[in-house]
PDB file of C-alpha atoms in Angstrom:
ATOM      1  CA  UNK A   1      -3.154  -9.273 -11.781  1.00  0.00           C
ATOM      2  CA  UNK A   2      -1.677  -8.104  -8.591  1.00  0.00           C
ATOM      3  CA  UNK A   3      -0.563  -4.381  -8.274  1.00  0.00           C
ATOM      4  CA  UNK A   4       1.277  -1.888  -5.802  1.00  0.00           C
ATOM      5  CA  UNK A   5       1.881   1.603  -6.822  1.00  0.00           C
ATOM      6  CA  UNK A   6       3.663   4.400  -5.507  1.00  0.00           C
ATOM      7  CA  UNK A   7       5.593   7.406  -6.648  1.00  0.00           C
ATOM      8  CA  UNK A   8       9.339   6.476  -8.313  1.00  0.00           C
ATOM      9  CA  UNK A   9      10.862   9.594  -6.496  1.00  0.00           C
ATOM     10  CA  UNK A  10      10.133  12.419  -3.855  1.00  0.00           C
ATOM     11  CA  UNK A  11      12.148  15.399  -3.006  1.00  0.00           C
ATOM     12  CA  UNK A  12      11.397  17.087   0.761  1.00  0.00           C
ATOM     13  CA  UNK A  13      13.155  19.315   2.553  1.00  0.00           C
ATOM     14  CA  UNK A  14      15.301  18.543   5.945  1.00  0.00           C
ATOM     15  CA  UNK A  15      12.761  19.037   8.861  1.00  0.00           C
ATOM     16  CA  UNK A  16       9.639  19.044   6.697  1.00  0.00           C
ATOM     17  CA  UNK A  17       6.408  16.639   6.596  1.00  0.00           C
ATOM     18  CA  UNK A  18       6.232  14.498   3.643  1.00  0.00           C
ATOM     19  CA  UNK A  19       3.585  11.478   2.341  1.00  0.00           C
ATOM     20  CA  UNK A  20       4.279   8.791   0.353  1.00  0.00           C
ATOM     21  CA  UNK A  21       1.352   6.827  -1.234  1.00  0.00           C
ATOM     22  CA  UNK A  22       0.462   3.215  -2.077  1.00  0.00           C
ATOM     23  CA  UNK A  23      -2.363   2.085  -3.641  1.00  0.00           C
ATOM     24  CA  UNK A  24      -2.706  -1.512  -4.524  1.00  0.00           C
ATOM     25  CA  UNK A  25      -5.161  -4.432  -5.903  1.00  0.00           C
ATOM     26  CA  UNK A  26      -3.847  -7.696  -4.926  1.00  0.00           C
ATOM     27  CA  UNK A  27      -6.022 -10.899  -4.826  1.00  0.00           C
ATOM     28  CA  UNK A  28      -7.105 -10.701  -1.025  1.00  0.00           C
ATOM     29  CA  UNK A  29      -5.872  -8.639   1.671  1.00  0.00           C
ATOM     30  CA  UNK A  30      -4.064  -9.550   5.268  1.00  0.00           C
ATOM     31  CA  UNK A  31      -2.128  -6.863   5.627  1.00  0.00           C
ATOM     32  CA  UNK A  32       0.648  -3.674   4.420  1.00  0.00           C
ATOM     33  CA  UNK A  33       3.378  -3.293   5.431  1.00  0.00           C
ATOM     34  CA  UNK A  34       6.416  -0.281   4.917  1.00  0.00           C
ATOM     35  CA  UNK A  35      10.061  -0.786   4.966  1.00  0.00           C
ATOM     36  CA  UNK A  36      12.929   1.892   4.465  1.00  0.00           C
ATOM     37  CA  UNK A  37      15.709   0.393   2.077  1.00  0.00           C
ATOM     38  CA  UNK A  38      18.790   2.510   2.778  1.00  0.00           C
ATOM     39  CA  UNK A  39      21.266   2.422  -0.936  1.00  0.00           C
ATOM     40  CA  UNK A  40      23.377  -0.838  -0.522  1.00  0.00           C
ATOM     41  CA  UNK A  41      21.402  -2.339   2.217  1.00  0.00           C
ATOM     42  CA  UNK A  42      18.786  -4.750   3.622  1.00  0.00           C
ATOM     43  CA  UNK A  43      15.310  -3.175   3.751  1.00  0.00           C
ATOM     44  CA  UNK A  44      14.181  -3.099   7.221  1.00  0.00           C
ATOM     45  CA  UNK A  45      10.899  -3.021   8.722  1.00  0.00           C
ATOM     46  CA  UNK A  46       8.885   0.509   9.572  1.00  0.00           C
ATOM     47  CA  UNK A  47       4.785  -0.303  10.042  1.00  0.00           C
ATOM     48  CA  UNK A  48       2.209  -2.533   9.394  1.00  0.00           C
ATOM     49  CA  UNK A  49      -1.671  -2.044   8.980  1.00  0.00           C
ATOM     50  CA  UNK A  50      -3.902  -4.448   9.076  1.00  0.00           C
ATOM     51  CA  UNK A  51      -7.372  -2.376  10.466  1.00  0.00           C
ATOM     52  CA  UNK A  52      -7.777   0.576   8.496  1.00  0.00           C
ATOM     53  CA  UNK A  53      -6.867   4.190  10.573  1.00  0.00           C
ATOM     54  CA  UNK A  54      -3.478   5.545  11.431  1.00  0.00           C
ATOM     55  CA  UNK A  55      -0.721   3.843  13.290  1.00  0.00           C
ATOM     56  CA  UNK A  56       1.856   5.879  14.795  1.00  0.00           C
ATOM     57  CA  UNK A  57       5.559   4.907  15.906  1.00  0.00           C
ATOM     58  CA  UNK A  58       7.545   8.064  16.736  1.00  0.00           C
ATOM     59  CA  UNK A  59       8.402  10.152  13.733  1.00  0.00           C
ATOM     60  CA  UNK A  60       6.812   7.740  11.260  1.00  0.00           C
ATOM     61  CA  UNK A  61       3.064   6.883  10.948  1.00  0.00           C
ATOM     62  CA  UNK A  62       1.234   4.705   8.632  1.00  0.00           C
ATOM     63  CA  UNK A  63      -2.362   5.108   7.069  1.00  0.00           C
ATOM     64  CA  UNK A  64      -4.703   2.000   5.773  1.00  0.00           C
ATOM     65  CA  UNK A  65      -7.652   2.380   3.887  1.00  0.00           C
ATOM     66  CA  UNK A  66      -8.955  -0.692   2.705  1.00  0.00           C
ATOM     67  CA  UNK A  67     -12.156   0.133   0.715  1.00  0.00           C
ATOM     68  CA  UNK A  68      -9.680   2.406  -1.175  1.00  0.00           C
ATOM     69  CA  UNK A  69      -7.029   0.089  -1.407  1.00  0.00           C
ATOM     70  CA  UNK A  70      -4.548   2.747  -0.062  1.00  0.00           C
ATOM     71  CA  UNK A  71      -1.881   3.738   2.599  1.00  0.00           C
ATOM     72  CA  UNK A  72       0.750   6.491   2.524  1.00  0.00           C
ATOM     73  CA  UNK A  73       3.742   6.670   4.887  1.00  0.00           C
ATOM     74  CA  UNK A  74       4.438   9.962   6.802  1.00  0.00           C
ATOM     75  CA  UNK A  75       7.015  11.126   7.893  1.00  0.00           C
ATOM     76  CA  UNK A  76       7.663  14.041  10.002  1.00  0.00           C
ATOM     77  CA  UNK A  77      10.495  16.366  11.473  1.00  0.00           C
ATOM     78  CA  UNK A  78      12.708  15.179   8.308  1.00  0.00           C
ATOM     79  CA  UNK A  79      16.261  14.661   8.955  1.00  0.00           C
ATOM     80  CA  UNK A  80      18.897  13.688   6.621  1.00  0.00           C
ATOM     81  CA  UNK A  81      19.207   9.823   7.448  1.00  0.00           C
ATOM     82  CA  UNK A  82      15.838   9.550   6.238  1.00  0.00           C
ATOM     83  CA  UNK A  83      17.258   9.580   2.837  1.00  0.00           C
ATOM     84  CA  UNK A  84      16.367   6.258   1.660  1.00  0.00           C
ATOM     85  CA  UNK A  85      13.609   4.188  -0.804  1.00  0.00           C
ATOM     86  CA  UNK A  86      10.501   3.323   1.059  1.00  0.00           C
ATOM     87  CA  UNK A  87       8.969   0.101  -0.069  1.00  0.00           C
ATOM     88  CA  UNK A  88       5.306  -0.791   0.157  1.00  0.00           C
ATOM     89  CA  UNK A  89       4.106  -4.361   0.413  1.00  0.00           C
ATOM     90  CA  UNK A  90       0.754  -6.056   0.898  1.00  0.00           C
ATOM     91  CA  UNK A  91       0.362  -9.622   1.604  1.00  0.00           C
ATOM     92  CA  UNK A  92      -2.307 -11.478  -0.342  1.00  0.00           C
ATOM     93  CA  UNK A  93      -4.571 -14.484   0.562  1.00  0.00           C
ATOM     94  CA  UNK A  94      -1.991 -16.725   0.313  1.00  0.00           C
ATOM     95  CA  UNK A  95      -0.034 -15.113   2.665  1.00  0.00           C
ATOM     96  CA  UNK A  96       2.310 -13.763   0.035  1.00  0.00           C
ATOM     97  CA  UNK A  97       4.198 -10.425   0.353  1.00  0.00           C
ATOM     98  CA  UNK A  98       3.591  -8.396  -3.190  1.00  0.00           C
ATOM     99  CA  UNK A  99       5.816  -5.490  -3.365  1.00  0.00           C
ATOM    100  CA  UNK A 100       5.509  -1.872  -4.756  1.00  0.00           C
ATOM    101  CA  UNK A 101       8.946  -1.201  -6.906  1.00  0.00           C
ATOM    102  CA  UNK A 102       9.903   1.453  -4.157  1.00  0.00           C
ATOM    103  CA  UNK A 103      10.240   5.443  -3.619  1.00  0.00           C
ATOM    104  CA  UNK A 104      13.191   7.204  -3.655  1.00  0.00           C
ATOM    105  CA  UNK A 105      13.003   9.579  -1.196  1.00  0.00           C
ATOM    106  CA  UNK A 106      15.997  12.572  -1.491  1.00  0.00           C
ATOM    107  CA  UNK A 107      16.048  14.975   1.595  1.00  0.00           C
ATOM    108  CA  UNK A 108      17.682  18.502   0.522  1.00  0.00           C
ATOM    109  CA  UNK A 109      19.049  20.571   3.450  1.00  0.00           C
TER     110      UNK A 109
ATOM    111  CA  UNK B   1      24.904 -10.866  17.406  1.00  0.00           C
ATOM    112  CA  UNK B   2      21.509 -12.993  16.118  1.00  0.00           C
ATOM    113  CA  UNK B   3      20.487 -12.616  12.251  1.00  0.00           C
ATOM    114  CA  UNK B   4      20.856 -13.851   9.107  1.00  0.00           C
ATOM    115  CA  UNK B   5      24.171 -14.078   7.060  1.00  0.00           C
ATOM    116  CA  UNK B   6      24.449 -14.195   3.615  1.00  0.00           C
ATOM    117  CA  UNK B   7      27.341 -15.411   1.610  1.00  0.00           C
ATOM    118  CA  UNK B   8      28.828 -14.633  -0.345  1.00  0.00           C
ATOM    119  CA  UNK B   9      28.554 -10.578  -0.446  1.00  0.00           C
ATOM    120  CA  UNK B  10      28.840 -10.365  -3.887  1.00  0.00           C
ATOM    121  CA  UNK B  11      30.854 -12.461  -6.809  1.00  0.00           C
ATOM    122  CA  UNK B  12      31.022 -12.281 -10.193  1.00  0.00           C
ATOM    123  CA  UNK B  13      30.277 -15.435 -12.414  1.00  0.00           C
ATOM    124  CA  UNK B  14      30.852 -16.823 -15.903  1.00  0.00           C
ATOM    125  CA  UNK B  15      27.694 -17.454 -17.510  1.00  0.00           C
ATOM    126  CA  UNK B  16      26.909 -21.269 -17.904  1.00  0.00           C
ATOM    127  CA  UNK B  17      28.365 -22.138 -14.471  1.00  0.00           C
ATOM    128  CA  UNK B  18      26.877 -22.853 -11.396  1.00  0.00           C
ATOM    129  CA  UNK B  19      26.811 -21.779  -7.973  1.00  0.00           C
ATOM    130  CA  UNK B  20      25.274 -21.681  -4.678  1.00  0.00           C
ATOM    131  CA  UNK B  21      23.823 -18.247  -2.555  1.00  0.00           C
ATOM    132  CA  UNK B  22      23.990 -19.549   1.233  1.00  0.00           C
ATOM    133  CA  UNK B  23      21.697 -17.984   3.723  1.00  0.00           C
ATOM    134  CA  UNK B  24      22.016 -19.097   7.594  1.00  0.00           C
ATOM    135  CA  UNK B  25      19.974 -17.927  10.146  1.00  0.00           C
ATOM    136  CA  UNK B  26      19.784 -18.170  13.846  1.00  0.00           C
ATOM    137  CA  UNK B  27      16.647 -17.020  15.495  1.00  0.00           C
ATOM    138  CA  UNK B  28      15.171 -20.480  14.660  1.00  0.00           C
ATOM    139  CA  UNK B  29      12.233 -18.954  12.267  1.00  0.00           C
ATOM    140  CA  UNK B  30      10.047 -21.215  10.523  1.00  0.00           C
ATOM    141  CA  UNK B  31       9.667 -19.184   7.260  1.00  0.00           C
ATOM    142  CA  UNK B  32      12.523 -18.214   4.969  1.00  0.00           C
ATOM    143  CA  UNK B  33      12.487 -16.502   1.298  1.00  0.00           C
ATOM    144  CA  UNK B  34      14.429 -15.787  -1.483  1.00  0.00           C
ATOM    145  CA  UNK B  35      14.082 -12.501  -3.192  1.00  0.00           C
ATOM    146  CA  UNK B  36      15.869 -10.229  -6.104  1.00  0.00           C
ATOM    147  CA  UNK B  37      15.915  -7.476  -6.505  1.00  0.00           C
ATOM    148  CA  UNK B  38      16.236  -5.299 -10.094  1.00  0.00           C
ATOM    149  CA  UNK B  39      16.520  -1.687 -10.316  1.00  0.00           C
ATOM    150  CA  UNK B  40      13.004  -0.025 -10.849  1.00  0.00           C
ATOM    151  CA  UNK B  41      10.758  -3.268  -9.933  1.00  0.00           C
ATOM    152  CA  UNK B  42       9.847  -4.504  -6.639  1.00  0.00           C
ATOM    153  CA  UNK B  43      11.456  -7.366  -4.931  1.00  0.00           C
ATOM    154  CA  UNK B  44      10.041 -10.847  -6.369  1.00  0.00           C
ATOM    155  CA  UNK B  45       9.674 -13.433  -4.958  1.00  0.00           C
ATOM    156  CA  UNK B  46      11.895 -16.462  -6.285  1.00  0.00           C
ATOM    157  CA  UNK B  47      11.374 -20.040  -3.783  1.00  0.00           C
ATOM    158  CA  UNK B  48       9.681 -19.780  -0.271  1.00  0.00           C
ATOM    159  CA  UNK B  49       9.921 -22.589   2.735  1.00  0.00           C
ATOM    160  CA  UNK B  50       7.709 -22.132   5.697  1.00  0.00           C
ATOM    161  CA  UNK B  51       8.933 -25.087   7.686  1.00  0.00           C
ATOM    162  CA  UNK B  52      12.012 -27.395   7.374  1.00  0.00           C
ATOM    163  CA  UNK B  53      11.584 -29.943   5.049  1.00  0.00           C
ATOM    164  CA  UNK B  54       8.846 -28.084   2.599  1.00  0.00           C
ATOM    165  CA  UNK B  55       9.832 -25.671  -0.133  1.00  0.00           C
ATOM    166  CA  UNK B  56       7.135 -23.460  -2.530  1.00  0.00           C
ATOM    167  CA  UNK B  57       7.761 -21.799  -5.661  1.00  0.00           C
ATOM    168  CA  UNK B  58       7.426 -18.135  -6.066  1.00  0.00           C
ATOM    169  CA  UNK B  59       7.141 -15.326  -8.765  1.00  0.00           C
ATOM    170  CA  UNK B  60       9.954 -16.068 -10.591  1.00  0.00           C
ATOM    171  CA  UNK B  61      11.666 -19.446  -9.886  1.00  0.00           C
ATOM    172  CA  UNK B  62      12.666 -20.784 -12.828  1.00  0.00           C
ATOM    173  CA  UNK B  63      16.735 -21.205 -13.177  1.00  0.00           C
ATOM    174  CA  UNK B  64      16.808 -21.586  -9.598  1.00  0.00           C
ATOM    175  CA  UNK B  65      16.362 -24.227  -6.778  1.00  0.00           C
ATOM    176  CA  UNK B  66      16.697 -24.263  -3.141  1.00  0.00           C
ATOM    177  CA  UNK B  67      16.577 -26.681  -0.287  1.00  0.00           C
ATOM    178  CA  UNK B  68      15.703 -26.425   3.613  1.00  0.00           C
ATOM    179  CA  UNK B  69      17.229 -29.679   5.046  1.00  0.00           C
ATOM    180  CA  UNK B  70      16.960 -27.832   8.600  1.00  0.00           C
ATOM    181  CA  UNK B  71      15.811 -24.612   9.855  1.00  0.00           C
ATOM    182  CA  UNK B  72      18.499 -22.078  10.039  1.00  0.00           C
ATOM    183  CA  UNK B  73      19.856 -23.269   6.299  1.00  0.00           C
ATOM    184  CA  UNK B  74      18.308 -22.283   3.071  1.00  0.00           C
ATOM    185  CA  UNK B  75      20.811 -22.385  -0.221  1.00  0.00           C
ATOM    186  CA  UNK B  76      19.466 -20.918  -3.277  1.00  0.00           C
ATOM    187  CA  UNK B  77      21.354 -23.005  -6.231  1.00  0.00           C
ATOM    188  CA  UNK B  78      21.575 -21.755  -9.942  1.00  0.00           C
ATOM    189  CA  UNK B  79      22.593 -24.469 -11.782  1.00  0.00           C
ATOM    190  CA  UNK B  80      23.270 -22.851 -15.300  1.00  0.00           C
ATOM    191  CA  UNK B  81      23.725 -18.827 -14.864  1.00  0.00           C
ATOM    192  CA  UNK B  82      22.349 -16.541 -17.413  1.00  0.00           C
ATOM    193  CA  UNK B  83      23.003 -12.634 -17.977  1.00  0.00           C
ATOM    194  CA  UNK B  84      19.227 -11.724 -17.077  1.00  0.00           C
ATOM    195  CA  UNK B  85      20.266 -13.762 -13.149  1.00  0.00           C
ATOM    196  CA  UNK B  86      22.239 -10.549 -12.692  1.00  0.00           C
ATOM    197  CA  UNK B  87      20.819  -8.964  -9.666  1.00  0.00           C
ATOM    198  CA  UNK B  88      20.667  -8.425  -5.472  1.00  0.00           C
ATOM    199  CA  UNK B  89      19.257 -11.705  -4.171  1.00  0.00           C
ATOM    200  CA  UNK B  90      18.170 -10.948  -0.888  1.00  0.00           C
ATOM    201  CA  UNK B  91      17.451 -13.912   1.894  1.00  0.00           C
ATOM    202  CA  UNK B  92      14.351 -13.459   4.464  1.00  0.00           C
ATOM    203  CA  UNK B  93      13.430 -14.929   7.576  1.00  0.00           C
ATOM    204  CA  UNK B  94       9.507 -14.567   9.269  1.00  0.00           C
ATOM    205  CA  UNK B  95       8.564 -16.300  12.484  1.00  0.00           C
ATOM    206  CA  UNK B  96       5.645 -18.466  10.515  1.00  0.00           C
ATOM    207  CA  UNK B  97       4.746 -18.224   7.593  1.00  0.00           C
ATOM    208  CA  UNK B  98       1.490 -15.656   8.226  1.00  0.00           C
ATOM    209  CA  UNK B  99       4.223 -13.530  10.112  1.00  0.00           C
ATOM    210  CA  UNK B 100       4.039  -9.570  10.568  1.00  0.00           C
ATOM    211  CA  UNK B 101       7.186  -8.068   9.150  1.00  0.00           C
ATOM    212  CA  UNK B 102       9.957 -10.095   7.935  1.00  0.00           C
ATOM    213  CA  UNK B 103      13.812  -9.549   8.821  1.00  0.00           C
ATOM    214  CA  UNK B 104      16.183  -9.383   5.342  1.00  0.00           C
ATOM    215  CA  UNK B 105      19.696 -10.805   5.524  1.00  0.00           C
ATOM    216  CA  UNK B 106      22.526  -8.197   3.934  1.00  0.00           C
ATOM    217  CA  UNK B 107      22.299  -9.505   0.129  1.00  0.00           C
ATOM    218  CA  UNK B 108      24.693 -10.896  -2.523  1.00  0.00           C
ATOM    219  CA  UNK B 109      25.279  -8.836  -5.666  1.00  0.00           C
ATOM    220  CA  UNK B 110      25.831 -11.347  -8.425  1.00  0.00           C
ATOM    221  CA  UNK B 111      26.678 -10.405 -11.877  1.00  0.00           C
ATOM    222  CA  UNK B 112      26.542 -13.053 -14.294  1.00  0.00           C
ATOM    223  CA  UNK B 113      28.806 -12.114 -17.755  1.00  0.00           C
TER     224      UNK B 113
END
Protein backbone atom coordinates (compact mmCIF):
# COMPACT_ATOMS: atom_id res chain seq x y z
CA UNK A 1 0.00 0.00 0.00
CA UNK A 2 0.76 3.62 -0.26
CA UNK A 3 2.24 5.46 2.84
CA UNK A 4 3.25 9.08 4.12
CA UNK A 5 4.48 9.54 7.56
CA UNK A 6 5.29 12.31 9.66
CA UNK A 7 5.23 13.33 13.27
CA UNK A 8 1.36 14.01 14.77
CA UNK A 9 2.73 17.09 16.75
CA UNK A 10 5.87 19.42 17.28
CA UNK A 11 6.45 22.01 19.85
CA UNK A 12 9.34 24.90 18.89
CA UNK A 13 10.01 27.87 20.29
CA UNK A 14 9.22 31.54 18.67
CA UNK A 15 12.41 32.42 16.60
CA UNK A 16 13.90 28.93 16.64
CA UNK A 17 14.81 26.34 13.69
CA UNK A 18 12.62 23.42 13.53
CA UNK A 19 12.32 20.10 10.95
CA UNK A 20 9.52 18.29 10.17
CA UNK A 21 9.93 14.86 8.45
CA UNK A 22 8.17 12.76 5.79
CA UNK A 23 9.00 9.62 4.74
CA UNK A 24 6.83 7.82 2.31
CA UNK A 25 6.41 4.58 -0.09
CA UNK A 26 3.90 5.27 -2.65
CA UNK A 27 3.65 3.25 -5.95
CA UNK A 28 5.92 5.59 -8.19
CA UNK A 29 7.20 8.91 -7.58
CA UNK A 30 6.66 12.50 -9.54
CA UNK A 31 6.95 14.60 -6.96
CA UNK A 32 6.35 16.11 -2.88
CA UNK A 33 4.96 18.59 -2.15
CA UNK A 34 4.32 20.74 1.53
CA UNK A 35 1.39 22.79 2.42
CA UNK A 36 0.69 24.77 5.77
CA UNK A 37 -3.07 24.18 6.87
CA UNK A 38 -3.82 27.07 9.23
CA UNK A 39 -7.01 25.64 12.00
CA UNK A 40 -10.30 26.37 10.03
CA UNK A 41 -8.75 26.93 6.72
CA UNK A 42 -7.75 25.86 3.19
CA UNK A 43 -4.26 24.32 3.09
CA UNK A 44 -2.14 26.35 0.91
CA UNK A 45 0.84 25.60 -0.99
CA UNK A 46 4.67 25.97 0.57
CA UNK A 47 7.34 23.72 -1.77
CA UNK A 48 7.68 21.14 -4.07
CA UNK A 49 10.64 18.67 -4.86
CA UNK A 50 10.89 16.83 -7.56
CA UNK A 51 15.13 16.39 -7.93
CA UNK A 52 16.43 15.39 -4.76
CA UNK A 53 18.63 18.44 -2.75
CA UNK A 54 17.27 21.43 -0.95
CA UNK A 55 14.94 24.04 -2.25
CA UNK A 56 14.80 27.23 -0.56
CA UNK A 57 11.94 30.01 -0.57
CA UNK A 58 12.64 32.62 2.13
CA UNK A 59 12.15 31.34 5.63
CA UNK A 60 11.01 27.90 4.51
CA UNK A 61 13.12 25.24 2.68
CA UNK A 62 12.34 21.83 1.57
CA UNK A 63 14.63 18.62 1.42
CA UNK A 64 14.05 15.46 -1.13
CA UNK A 65 15.73 12.38 -0.89
CA UNK A 66 14.46 9.92 -3.10
CA UNK A 67 16.55 6.72 -2.56
CA UNK A 68 15.39 7.30 1.08
CA UNK A 69 12.03 8.09 0.36
CA UNK A 70 12.26 11.26 2.58
CA UNK A 71 11.86 15.12 2.89
CA UNK A 72 11.53 17.31 5.99
CA UNK A 73 10.31 20.92 5.95
CA UNK A 74 12.42 23.64 7.73
CA UNK A 75 11.62 26.29 8.97
CA UNK A 76 13.61 29.03 10.33
CA UNK A 77 13.44 32.42 12.36
CA UNK A 78 10.00 30.98 13.90
CA UNK A 79 7.35 33.43 14.43
CA UNK A 80 4.02 32.93 15.85
CA UNK A 81 1.83 32.77 12.55
CA UNK A 82 3.69 29.79 11.77
CA UNK A 83 1.44 28.02 14.10
CA UNK A 84 -0.27 25.74 11.84
CA UNK A 85 -0.37 21.70 10.56
CA UNK A 86 2.06 21.09 7.80
CA UNK A 87 0.89 18.50 5.37
CA UNK A 88 3.11 16.30 3.26
CA UNK A 89 1.99 14.88 -0.06
CA UNK A 90 3.62 12.86 -2.82
CA UNK A 91 2.07 12.26 -6.08
CA UNK A 92 2.23 8.73 -7.43
CA UNK A 93 2.44 7.33 -11.04
CA UNK A 94 -0.83 8.08 -11.71
CA UNK A 95 -0.46 11.45 -11.01
CA UNK A 96 -2.33 11.14 -7.75
CA UNK A 97 -1.64 13.35 -4.67
CA UNK A 98 -1.29 10.78 -1.45
CA UNK A 99 -1.27 12.69 1.67
CA UNK A 100 0.56 12.37 5.09
CA UNK A 101 -2.32 12.90 7.97
CA UNK A 102 -0.48 16.25 8.90
CA UNK A 103 1.80 17.88 11.81
CA UNK A 104 0.67 20.03 14.24
CA UNK A 105 3.08 22.42 14.71
CA UNK A 106 2.55 24.71 18.24
CA UNK A 107 5.03 27.73 18.48
CA UNK A 108 5.51 28.76 22.35
CA UNK A 109 6.78 32.34 22.89
CA UNK B 1 -10.79 38.49 -6.62
CA UNK B 2 -10.03 34.96 -8.79
CA UNK B 3 -10.46 31.49 -6.83
CA UNK B 4 -12.59 28.97 -5.99
CA UNK B 5 -15.87 29.29 -3.90
CA UNK B 6 -17.39 26.77 -2.07
CA UNK B 7 -20.92 26.62 -0.92
CA UNK B 8 -22.25 26.18 1.24
CA UNK B 9 -19.72 26.98 4.32
CA UNK B 10 -21.05 24.56 6.41
CA UNK B 11 -24.79 22.96 7.05
CA UNK B 12 -26.03 20.50 9.04
CA UNK B 13 -28.13 17.55 7.51
CA UNK B 14 -30.62 14.85 8.49
CA UNK B 15 -29.28 11.60 7.73
CA UNK B 16 -31.07 9.87 4.71
CA UNK B 17 -31.40 13.14 2.75
CA UNK B 18 -29.63 14.45 0.04
CA UNK B 19 -27.72 17.31 -0.96
CA UNK B 20 -25.35 18.97 -3.17
CA UNK B 21 -21.52 20.63 -2.16
CA UNK B 22 -21.04 23.31 -5.10
CA UNK B 23 -17.56 24.27 -6.03
CA UNK B 24 -17.04 27.15 -8.82
CA UNK B 25 -13.95 28.22 -9.99
CA UNK B 26 -12.62 30.89 -12.20
CA UNK B 27 -9.07 30.61 -13.30
CA UNK B 28 -10.32 28.22 -16.06
CA UNK B 29 -8.16 25.04 -14.66
CA UNK B 30 -8.52 21.84 -16.27
CA UNK B 31 -8.23 19.63 -13.11
CA UNK B 32 -10.57 19.79 -10.14
CA UNK B 33 -10.87 17.39 -6.89
CA UNK B 34 -12.87 16.57 -4.18
CA UNK B 35 -11.32 15.89 -0.87
CA UNK B 36 -12.34 15.28 3.05
CA UNK B 37 -10.91 15.70 5.40
CA UNK B 38 -11.17 13.68 9.09
CA UNK B 39 -9.35 14.60 12.09
CA UNK B 40 -6.01 12.55 12.40
CA UNK B 41 -5.94 11.11 8.62
CA UNK B 42 -4.81 12.79 5.60
CA UNK B 43 -7.04 14.32 3.07
CA UNK B 44 -8.56 11.50 0.64
CA UNK B 45 -9.29 11.71 -2.23
CA UNK B 46 -13.16 11.22 -3.07
CA UNK B 47 -13.96 11.93 -7.34
CA UNK B 48 -11.31 13.70 -9.59
CA UNK B 49 -12.04 15.43 -13.26
CA UNK B 50 -9.10 16.53 -15.26
CA UNK B 51 -10.99 18.02 -18.15
CA UNK B 52 -14.69 19.00 -18.67
CA UNK B 53 -16.71 16.31 -19.56
CA UNK B 54 -14.52 13.30 -17.81
CA UNK B 55 -14.81 12.39 -14.15
CA UNK B 56 -12.42 9.53 -12.15
CA UNK B 57 -13.04 7.91 -8.99
CA UNK B 58 -10.80 8.34 -6.07
CA UNK B 59 -9.93 6.81 -2.58
CA UNK B 60 -13.07 6.87 -1.19
CA UNK B 61 -16.03 7.56 -3.55
CA UNK B 62 -18.60 5.54 -2.67
CA UNK B 63 -21.93 7.55 -1.36
CA UNK B 64 -20.92 10.25 -3.52
CA UNK B 65 -21.11 11.48 -7.20
CA UNK B 66 -20.07 14.46 -9.03
CA UNK B 67 -20.36 15.97 -12.44
CA UNK B 68 -18.17 18.52 -14.62
CA UNK B 69 -20.66 19.69 -17.34
CA UNK B 70 -18.10 22.73 -17.89
CA UNK B 71 -14.93 23.85 -16.47
CA UNK B 72 -15.34 26.21 -13.66
CA UNK B 73 -18.37 23.83 -12.12
CA UNK B 74 -17.84 20.69 -10.21
CA UNK B 75 -20.91 19.60 -7.66
CA UNK B 76 -20.18 16.84 -5.39
CA UNK B 77 -23.83 15.14 -4.77
CA UNK B 78 -24.60 12.74 -1.77
CA UNK B 79 -27.59 11.23 -2.53
CA UNK B 80 -28.41 9.33 0.82
CA UNK B 81 -26.24 10.96 3.85
CA UNK B 82 -24.82 8.77 6.47
CA UNK B 83 -23.22 9.72 10.01
CA UNK B 84 -19.62 8.43 8.89
CA UNK B 85 -20.14 11.54 5.62
CA UNK B 86 -19.54 13.87 8.56
CA UNK B 87 -16.49 15.76 7.68
CA UNK B 88 -14.55 19.04 5.82
CA UNK B 89 -14.97 18.37 2.11
CA UNK B 90 -12.55 20.45 0.57
CA UNK B 91 -12.75 21.42 -3.44
CA UNK B 92 -9.31 21.69 -5.55
CA UNK B 93 -8.37 23.17 -8.66
CA UNK B 94 -4.70 22.26 -10.67
CA UNK B 95 -3.86 23.74 -14.04
CA UNK B 96 -3.71 19.96 -15.71
CA UNK B 97 -3.97 17.25 -14.31
CA UNK B 98 0.12 16.48 -13.82
CA UNK B 99 0.06 20.07 -12.20
CA UNK B 100 2.67 21.32 -9.46
CA UNK B 101 0.74 22.46 -6.43
CA UNK B 102 -2.89 22.64 -6.36
CA UNK B 103 -5.06 25.72 -5.03
CA UNK B 104 -7.94 24.48 -2.22
CA UNK B 105 -11.26 26.31 -2.16
CA UNK B 106 -12.37 27.42 1.70
CA UNK B 107 -14.34 24.03 2.62
CA UNK B 108 -17.85 23.04 3.80
CA UNK B 109 -18.21 21.49 7.25
CA UNK B 110 -21.07 19.05 6.97
CA UNK B 111 -22.39 17.13 9.82
CA UNK B 112 -24.71 14.52 9.01
CA UNK B 113 -27.05 13.43 12.37
Amino acid sequence: GQNIDQPTEMTATEGAIVQINCTYQTSGFNGLFWYQQHAGEAPTFLSYNVLDGLEEKGRFSSFLSRSKGYSYLLLKELQMKDSASYLCAVMDSNYQLIWGAGTKLIIKP
Amino acid sequence: TAGITQAPTSQILAAGRSMTLRCTQDMRHNAMYWYRQDLGLGLRLIHYSNTAGTTGKGEVPDGYSVSRANTDDFPLTLASAVPSQTSVYFCATSPEAEGKGYTFGSGTRLTVV
